[in-house]
Tab-separated table of C-alpha atoms and ligand atoms in Angstrom:
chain	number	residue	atom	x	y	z
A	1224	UNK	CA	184.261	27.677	-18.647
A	1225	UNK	CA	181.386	27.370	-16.363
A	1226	UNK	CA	180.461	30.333	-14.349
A	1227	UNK	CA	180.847	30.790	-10.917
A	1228	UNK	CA	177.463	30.002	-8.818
A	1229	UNK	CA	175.326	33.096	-7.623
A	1230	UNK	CA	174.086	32.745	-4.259
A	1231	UNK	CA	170.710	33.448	-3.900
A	1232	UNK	CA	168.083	33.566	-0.561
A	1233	UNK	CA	164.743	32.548	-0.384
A	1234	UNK	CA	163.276	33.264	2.985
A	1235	UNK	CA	160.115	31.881	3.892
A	1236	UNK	CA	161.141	29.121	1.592
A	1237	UNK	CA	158.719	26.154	2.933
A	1238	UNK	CA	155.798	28.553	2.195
A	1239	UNK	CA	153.761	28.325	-0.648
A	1240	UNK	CA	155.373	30.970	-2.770
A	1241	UNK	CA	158.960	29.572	-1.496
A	1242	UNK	CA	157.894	25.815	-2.780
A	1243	UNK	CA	157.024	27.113	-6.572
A	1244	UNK	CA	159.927	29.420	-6.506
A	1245	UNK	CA	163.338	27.157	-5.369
A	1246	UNK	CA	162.553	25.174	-8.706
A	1247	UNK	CA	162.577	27.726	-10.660
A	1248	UNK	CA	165.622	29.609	-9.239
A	1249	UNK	CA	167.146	25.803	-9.383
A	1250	UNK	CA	166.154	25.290	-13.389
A	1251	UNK	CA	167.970	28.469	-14.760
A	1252	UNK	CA	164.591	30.343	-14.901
A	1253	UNK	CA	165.569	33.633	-12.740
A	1254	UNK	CA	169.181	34.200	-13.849
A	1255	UNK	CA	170.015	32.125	-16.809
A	1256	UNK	CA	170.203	28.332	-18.295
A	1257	UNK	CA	174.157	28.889	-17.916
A	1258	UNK	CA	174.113	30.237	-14.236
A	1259	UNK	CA	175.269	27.582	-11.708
A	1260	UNK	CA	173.481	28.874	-8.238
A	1261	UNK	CA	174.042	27.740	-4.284
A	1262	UNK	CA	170.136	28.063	-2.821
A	1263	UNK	CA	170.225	29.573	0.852
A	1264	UNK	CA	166.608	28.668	1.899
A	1265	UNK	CA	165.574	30.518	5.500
A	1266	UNK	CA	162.247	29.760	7.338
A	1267	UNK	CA	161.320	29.803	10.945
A	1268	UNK	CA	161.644	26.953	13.730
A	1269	UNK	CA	158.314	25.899	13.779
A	1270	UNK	CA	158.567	25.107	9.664
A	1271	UNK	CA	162.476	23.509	10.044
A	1272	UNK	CA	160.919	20.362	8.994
A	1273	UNK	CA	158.781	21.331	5.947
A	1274	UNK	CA	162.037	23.051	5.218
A	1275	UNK	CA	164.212	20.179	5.224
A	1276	UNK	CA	161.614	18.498	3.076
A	1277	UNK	CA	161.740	21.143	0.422
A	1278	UNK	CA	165.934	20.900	0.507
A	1279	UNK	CA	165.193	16.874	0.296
A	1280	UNK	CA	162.896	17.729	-2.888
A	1281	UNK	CA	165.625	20.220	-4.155
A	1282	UNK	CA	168.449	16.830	-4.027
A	1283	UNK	CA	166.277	14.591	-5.722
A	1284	UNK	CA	164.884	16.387	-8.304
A	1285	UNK	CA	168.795	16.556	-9.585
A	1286	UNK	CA	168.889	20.065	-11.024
A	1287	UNK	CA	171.942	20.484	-13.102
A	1288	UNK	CA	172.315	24.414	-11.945
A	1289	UNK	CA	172.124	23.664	-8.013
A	1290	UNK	CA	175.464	23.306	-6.538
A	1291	UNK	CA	174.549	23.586	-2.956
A	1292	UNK	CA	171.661	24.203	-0.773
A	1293	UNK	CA	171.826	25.763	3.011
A	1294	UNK	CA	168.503	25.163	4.396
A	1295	UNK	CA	168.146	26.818	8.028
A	1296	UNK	CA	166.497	28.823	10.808
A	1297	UNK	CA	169.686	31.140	11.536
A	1298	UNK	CA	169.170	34.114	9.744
A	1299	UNK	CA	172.977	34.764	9.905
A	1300	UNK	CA	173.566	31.273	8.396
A	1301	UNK	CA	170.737	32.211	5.504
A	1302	UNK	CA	171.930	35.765	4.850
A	1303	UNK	CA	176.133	34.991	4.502
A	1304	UNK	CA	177.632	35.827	1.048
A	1305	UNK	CA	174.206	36.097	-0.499
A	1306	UNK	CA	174.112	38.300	-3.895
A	1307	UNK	CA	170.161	37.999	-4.510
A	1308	UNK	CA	167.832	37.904	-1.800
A	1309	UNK	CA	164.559	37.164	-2.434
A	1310	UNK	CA	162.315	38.253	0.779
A	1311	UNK	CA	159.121	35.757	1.121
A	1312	UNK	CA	159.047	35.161	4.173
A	1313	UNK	CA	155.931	36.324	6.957
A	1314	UNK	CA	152.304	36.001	7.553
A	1315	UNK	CA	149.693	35.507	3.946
A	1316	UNK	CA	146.724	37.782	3.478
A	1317	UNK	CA	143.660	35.522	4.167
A	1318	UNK	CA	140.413	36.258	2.394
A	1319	UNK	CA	138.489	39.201	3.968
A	1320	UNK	CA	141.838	40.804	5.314
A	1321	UNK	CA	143.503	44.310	3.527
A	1322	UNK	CA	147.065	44.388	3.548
A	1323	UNK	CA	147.430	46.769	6.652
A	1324	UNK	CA	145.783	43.748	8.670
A	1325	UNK	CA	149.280	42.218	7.694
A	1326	UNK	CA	151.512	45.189	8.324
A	1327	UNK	CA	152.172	44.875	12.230
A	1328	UNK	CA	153.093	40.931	12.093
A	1329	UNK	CA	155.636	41.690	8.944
A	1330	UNK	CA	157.287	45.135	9.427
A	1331	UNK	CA	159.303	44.242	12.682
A	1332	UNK	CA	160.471	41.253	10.350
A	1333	UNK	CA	161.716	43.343	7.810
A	1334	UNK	CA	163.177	45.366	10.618
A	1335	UNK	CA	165.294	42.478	12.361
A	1336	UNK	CA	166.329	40.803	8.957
A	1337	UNK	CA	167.509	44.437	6.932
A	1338	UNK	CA	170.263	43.866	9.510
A	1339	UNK	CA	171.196	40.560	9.260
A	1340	UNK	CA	171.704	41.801	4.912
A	1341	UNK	CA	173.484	44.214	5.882
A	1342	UNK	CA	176.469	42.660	8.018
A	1343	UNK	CA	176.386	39.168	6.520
A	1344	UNK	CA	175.117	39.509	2.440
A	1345	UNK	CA	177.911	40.029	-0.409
A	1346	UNK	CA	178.339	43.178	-1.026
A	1347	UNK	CA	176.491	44.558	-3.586
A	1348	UNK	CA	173.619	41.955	-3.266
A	1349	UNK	CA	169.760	42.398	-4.881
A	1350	UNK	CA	166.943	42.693	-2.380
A	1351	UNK	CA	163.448	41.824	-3.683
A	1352	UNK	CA	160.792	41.661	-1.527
A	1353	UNK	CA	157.728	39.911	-2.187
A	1354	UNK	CA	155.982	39.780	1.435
A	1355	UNK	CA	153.072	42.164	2.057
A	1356	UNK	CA	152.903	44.940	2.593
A	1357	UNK	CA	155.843	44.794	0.371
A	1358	UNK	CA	156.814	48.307	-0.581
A	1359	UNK	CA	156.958	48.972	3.070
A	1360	UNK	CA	158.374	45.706	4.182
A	1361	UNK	CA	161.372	46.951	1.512
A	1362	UNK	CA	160.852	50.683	2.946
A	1363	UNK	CA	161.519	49.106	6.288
A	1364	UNK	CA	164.442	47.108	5.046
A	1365	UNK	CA	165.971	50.388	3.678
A	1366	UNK	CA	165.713	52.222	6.368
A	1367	UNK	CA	166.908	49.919	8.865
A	1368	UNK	CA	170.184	48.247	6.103
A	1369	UNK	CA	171.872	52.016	5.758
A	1370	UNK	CA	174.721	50.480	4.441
A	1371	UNK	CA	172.984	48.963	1.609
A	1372	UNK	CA	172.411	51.235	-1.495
A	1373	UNK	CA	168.833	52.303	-1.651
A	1374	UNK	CA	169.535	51.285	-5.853
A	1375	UNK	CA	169.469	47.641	-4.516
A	1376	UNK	CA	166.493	46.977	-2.500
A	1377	UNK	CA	163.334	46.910	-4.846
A	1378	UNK	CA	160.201	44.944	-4.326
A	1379	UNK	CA	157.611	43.105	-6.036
A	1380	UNK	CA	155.242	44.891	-8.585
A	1381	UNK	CA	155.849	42.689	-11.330
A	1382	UNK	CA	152.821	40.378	-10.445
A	1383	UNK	CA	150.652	43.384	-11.051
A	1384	UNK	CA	152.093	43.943	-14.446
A	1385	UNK	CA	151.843	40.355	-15.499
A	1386	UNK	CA	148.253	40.678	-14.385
A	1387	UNK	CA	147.764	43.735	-17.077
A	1388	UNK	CA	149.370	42.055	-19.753
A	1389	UNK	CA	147.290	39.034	-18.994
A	1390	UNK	CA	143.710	41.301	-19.240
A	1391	UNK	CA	144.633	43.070	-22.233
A	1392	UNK	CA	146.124	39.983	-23.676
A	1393	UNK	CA	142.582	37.942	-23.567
A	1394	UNK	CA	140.351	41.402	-23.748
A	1395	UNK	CA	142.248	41.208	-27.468
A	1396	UNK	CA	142.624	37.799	-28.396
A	1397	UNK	CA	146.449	38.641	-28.682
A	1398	UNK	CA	149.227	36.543	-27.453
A	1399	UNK	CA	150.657	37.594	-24.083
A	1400	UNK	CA	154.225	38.784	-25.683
A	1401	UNK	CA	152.599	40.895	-27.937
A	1402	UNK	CA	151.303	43.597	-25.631
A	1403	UNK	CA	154.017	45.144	-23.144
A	1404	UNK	CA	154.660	48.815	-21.563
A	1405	UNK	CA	151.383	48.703	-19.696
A	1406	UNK	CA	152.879	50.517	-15.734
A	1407	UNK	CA	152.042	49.663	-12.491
A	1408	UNK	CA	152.197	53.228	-10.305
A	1409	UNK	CA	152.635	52.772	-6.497
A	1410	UNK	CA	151.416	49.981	-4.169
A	1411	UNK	CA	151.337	46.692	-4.794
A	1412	UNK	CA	147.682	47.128	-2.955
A	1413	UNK	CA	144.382	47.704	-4.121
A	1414	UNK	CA	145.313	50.956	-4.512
A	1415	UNK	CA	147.387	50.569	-7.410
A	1416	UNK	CA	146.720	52.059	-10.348
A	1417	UNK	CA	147.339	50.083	-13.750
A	1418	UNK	CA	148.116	52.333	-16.753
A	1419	UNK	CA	147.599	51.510	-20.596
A	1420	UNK	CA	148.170	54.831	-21.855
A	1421	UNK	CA	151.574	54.058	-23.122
A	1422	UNK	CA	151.012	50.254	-24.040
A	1423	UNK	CA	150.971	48.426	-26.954
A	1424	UNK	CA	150.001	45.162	-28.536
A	1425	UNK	CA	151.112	44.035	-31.597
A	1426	UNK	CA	152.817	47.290	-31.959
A	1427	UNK	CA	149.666	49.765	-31.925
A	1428	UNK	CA	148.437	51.749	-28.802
A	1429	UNK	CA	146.164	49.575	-26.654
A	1430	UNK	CA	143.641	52.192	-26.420
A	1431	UNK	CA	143.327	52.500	-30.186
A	1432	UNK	CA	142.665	48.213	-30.397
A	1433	UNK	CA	140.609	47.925	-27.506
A	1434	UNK	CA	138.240	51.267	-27.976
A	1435	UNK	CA	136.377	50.609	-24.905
A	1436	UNK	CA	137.840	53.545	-22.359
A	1437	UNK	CA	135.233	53.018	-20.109
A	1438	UNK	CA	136.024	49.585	-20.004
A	1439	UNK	CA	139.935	50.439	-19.670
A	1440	UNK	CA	139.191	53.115	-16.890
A	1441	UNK	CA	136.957	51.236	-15.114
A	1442	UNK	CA	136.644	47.468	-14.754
A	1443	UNK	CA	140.121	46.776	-16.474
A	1444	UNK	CA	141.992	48.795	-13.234
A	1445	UNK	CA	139.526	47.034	-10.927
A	1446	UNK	CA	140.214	43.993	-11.742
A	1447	UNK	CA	143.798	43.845	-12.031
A	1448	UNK	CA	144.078	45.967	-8.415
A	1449	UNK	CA	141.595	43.004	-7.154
A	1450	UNK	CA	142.994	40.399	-8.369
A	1451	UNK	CA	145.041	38.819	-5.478
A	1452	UNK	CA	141.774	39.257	-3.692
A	1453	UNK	CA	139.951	36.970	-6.327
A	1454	UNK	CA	142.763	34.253	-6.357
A	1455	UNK	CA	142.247	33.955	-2.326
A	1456	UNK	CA	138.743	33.494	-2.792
A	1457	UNK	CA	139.507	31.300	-5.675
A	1458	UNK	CA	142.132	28.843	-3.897
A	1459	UNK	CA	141.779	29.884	-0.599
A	1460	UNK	CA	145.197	30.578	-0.315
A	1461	UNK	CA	147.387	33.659	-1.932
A	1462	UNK	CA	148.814	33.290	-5.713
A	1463	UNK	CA	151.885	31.325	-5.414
A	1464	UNK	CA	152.891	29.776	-8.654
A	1465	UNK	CA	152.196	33.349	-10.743
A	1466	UNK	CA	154.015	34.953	-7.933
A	1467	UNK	CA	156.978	33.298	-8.144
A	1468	UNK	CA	157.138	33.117	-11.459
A	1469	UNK	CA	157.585	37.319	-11.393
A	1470	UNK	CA	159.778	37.194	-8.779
A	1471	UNK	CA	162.087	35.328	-11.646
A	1472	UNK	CA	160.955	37.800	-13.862
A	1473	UNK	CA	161.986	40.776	-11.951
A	1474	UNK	CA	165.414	39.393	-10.891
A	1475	UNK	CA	165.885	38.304	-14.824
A	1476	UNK	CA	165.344	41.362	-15.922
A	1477	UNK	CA	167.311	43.306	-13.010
A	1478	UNK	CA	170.081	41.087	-13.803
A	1479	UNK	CA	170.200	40.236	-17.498
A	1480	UNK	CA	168.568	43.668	-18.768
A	1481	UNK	CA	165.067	44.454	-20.229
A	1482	UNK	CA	164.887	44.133	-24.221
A	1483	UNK	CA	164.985	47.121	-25.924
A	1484	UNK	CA	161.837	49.275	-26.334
A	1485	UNK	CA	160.745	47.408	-23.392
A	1486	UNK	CA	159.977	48.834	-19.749
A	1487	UNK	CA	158.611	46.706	-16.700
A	1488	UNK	CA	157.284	47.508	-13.510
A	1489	UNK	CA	159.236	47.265	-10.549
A	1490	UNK	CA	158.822	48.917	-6.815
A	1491	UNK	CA	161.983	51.384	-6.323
A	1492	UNK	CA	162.841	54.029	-3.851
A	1493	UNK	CA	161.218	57.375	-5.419
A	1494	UNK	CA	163.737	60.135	-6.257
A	1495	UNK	CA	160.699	62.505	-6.669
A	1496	UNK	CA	160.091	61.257	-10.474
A	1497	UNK	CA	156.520	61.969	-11.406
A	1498	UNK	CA	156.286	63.979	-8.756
A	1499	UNK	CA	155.923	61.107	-6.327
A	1500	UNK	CA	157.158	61.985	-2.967
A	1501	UNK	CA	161.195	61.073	-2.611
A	1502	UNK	CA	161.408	58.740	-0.196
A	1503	UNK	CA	158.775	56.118	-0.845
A	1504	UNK	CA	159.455	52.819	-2.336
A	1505	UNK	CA	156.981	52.764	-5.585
A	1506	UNK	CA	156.342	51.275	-8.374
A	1507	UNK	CA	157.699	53.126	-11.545
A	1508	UNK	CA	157.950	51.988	-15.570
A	1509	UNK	CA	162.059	50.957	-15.518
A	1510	UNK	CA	164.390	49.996	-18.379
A	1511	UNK	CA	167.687	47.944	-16.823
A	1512	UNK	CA	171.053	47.479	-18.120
A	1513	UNK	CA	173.682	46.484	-16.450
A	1514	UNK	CA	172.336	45.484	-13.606
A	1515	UNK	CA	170.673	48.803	-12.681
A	1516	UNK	CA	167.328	50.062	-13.258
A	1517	UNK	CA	166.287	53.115	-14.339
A	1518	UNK	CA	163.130	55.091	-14.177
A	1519	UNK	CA	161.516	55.921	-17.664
A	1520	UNK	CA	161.475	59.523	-17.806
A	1521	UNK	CA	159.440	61.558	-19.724
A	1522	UNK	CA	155.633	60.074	-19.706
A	1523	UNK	CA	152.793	62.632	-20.498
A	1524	UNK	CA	150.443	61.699	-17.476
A	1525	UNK	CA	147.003	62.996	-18.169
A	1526	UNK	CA	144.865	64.161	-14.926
A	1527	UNK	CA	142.827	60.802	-14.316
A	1528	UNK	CA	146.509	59.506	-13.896
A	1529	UNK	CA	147.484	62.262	-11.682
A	1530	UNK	CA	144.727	61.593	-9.411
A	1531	UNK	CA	145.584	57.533	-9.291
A	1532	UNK	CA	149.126	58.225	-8.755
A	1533	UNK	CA	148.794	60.750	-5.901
A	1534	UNK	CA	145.906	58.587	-4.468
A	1535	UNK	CA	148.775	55.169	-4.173
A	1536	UNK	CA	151.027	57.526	-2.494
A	1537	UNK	CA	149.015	58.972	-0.205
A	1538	UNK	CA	148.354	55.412	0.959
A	1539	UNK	CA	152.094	54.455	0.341
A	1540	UNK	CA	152.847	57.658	3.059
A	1541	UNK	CA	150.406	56.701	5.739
A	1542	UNK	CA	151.631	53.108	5.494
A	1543	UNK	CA	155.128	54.400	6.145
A	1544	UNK	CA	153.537	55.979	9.747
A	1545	UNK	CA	151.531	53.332	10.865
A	1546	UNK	CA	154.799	51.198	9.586
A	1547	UNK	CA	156.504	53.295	12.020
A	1548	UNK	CA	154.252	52.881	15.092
A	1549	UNK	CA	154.162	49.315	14.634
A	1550	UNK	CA	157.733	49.220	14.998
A	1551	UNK	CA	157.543	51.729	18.430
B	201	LIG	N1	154.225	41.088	-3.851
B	201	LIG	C1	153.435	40.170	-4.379
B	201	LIG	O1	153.117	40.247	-5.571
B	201	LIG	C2	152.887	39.042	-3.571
B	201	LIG	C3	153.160	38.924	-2.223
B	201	LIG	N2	152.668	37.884	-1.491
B	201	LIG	C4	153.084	37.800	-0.074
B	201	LIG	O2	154.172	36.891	0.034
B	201	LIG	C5	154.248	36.390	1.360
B	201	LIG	C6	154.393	34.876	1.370
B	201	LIG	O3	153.240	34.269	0.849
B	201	LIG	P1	153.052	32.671	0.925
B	201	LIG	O4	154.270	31.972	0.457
B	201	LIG	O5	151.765	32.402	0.280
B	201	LIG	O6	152.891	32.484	2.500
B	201	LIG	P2	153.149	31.169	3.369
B	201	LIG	O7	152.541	31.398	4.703
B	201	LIG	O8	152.797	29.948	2.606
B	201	LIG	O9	154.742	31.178	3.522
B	201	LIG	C7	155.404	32.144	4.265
B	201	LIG	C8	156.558	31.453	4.932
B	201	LIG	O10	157.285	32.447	5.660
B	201	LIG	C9	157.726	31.850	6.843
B	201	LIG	N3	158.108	32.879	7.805
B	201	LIG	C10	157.339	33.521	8.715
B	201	LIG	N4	158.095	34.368	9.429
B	201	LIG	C11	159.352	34.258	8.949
B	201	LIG	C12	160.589	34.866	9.299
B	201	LIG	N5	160.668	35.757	10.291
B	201	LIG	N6	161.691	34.513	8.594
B	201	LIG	C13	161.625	33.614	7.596
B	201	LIG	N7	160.490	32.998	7.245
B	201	LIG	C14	159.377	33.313	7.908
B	201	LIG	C15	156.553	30.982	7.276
B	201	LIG	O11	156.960	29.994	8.222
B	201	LIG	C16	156.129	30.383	5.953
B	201	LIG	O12	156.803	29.170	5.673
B	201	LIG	C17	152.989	36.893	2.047
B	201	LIG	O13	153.308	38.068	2.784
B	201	LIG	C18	152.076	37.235	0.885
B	201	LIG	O14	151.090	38.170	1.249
B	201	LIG	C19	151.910	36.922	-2.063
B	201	LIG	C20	151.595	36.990	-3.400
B	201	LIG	C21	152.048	38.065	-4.231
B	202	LIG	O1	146.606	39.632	-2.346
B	202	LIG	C1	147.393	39.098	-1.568
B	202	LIG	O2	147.376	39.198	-0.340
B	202	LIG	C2	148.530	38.323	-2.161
B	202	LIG	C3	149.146	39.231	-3.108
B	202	LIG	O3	149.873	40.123	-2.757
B	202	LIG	C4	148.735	39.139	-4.490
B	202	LIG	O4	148.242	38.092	-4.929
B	202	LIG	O5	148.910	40.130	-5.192
C-alpha cells in the first residue's frame, strides 16, 4: 500500500538553493524512493512569480512522488500541517561579507516565522535551517517556537562535513564513501573547526593514511572553514546545488537513521556535551534512530581541539547577543 505523503516546506524556494532542492525533495532523494510528498514552497511577494515558475517546473517535470504543491507568500498558508520544514529562505552572503553582515536582515525572519511553526506545522514536525547565520537563525527559531521541542529544530552543518569527506577523499585518492566520522564542532562559520581525529577511510584512522598533521591541522581546517567563501568567489553566488544536496542528507538521515558505525554532523541545541555551553545550537558528531538524534558521547578531545571548540562557541555566544539586539 502506498504511504501516506509527508508534507514538507521549503521557504525561500525560488532562490537558488530552493531551485536545486524541490527536485530533489520531489525525486525521493530526502526521504525515500517510496515516500509520496505534498511540496509547500514559501517565498516573498516580490519573488511570487519566480515562484510560480518553479511550481510550473515542479508540474511538468511529472515526478511520480509529488502529489501536490502549495506555492505562496502567506506564511500561514506555507507553514499548515507541515512535518519537515526546511528553512532557506533570507538574504545570501555576497563575496567580501562575514556572516554577521547577514545576521540583522535574517534573525527578525527567523523570529516572525518560529511562530507561524509553531501554531500552524503538524505536530511533531523537523525544522532544518539552512539560512545564515544558521545556528542562530535556528537559536532564534527556538527561542521564539516554545512549544516546539528543542529535539526538533536542528540546522545545517552537514555541508561542512561533506566538505571534509570531500578533502580527505581526494588528499587520498579514496572514494568519497570510504572515509566517514570526520565532525564538524560549532558554527557553520569560518570558525568551525573540522576534526579527523576519529575518522576513517577505508577502515584505518585518517591520520595514520594521510601522515601529514601539519597538513591536517593547518590547511585541511582552513580550507574546509573557507570554503563557502571560495565557491562565492568561484560562481559569484553561494553553493546551491552541494547545499541542497545536504539538506537531503541531513533530513535522510534524521528520518531514516544513520548506518551503523556511522555518525554525521548536524547543528543541535547543546545539553552541555563536550563541555559546550547548554543552550547554544552547535554542531555535534550524532548517530539517529528513530527519528531522533543523539550526540556521540565519549570522544577523547585532545587540547588543540579544546581550544577550536571553545573558540566556535565563544563566537556561537556573542552571536546569540548581537542576535538579540538585532531583534530589540
Ligand atoms: N547552512 C549552509 O550550509 C548554507 C547556507 N546558505 C544560506 O542559505 C540561504 C539561501 O541561499 P540562496 O538560496 O543562495 O539565496 P537566494 O537569495 O537565492 O534565495 C533566498 C530566497 O529567500 C527568499 N526570502 C527572503 N526573505 C524571505 C522570507 N521572509 N520568507 C521566505 N522567503 C524569503 C528570497 O526571496 C529568495 O528567493 C542564505 O542565507 C545562504 O547564506 C547557503 C549555503 C550553505
Ligand atoms: O558561505 C556562505 O555564505 C554560504 C554558505 O553558508 C556556505 O557555502 O557554506
Amino acid at each position: 500500500m502506498e504511504k501516506d505523503p509527508v508534507r514538507v516546506l521549503v521557504t525561500g524556494a525560488a532562490g537558488q538553493i530552493g531551485y536545486a532542492l524541490v527536485p530533489m525533495i520531489a525525486r525521493g532523494i530526502m526521504l525515500g524512493p517510496d515516500q509520496p510528498v505534498i511540496l509547500h514552497m514559501l517565498d516573498i511577494p516580490p519573488a511570487a512569480e519566480a515562484l510560480n515558475g518553479v511550481k510550473m517546473e515542479l508540474v511538468d517535470a511529472a515526478f511520480p512522488l509529488l502529489k501536490g504543491v502549495v506555492a505562496t507568500t502567506d506564511v500561514v498558508e506555507a507553514c499548515t500541517g507541515v512535518n519537515i520544514a526546511v528553512m532557506v529562505g533570507g538574504f545570501p552572503r555576497k563575496e567580501g561579507m562575514e556572516r554577521k553582515d547577514v545576521m540583522s536582515k535574517n534573525v527578525s525572519i527567523y523570529k516572525a516565522q518560529a511562530s507561524a511553526l509553531e501554531k500552524y506545522a503538524a505536530a511533531n514536525c523537523k525544522v532544518l535551517v539552512v539560512a545564515n547565520p544558521a545556528n542562530t537563525n535556528a537559536l532564534i527559531l527556538k527561542e521564539f517556537a516554545p512549544s516546539i521541542p528543542e529535539k526538533n529544530i536542528t540546522c545545517l552543518t552537514r555541508l561542512d562535513h561533506n566538505r571534509a569527506l570531500g578533502q580527505i577523499s581526494e588528499r587520498l585518492n579514496v572514494q568519497v564513501s570510504d572515509v566517514k566520522n570526520v565532525i564538524i564542532w560549532g558554527n557553520h562559520s569560518s570558525s568551525q573547526y573540522p576534526d579527523v581525529n576519529h575518522a576513517t577511510a577505508v577502515g584505518k584512522p585518517v591520520r595514520e593514511l594521510v601522515k601529514d598533521d601539519e597538513w591536517l591541522n593547518g590547511e585541511f581546517i582552513t580550507t574546509v572553514q573557507q570554503r563557502g567563501a571560495a565557491i562565492i568567489k568561484a560562481r559569484k553566488f553561494s553553493s546551491a546545488l552541494s547545499a541542497a544536496s545536504s539538506a537531503c542528507d541531513h533530513i535522510r538521515d534524521w528520518v531514516i537513521g544513520t548506518p551503523e558505525g556511522t555518525w554525521v554532523s548536524m547543528g543541535v541545541y547543546s545539553d552541555g556535551s563536550y563541555n559546550v555551553p547548554a543552550g547554544l545550537i552547535y554542531s555535534f558528531p550524532v548517530t539517529c534512530k528513530n527519528g531522533e538524534w543523539t550526540i556521540v558521547q565519549g570522544l577523547p578531545i585532545d587540547e588543540f581541539s579544546r581550544k577550536k571548540m571553545d573558540a566556535t562557541a565563544e563566537e556561537l555566544s556573542e552571536e546569540k547577543a548581537l542576535a538579540y539586539s538585532c531583534l530589540s
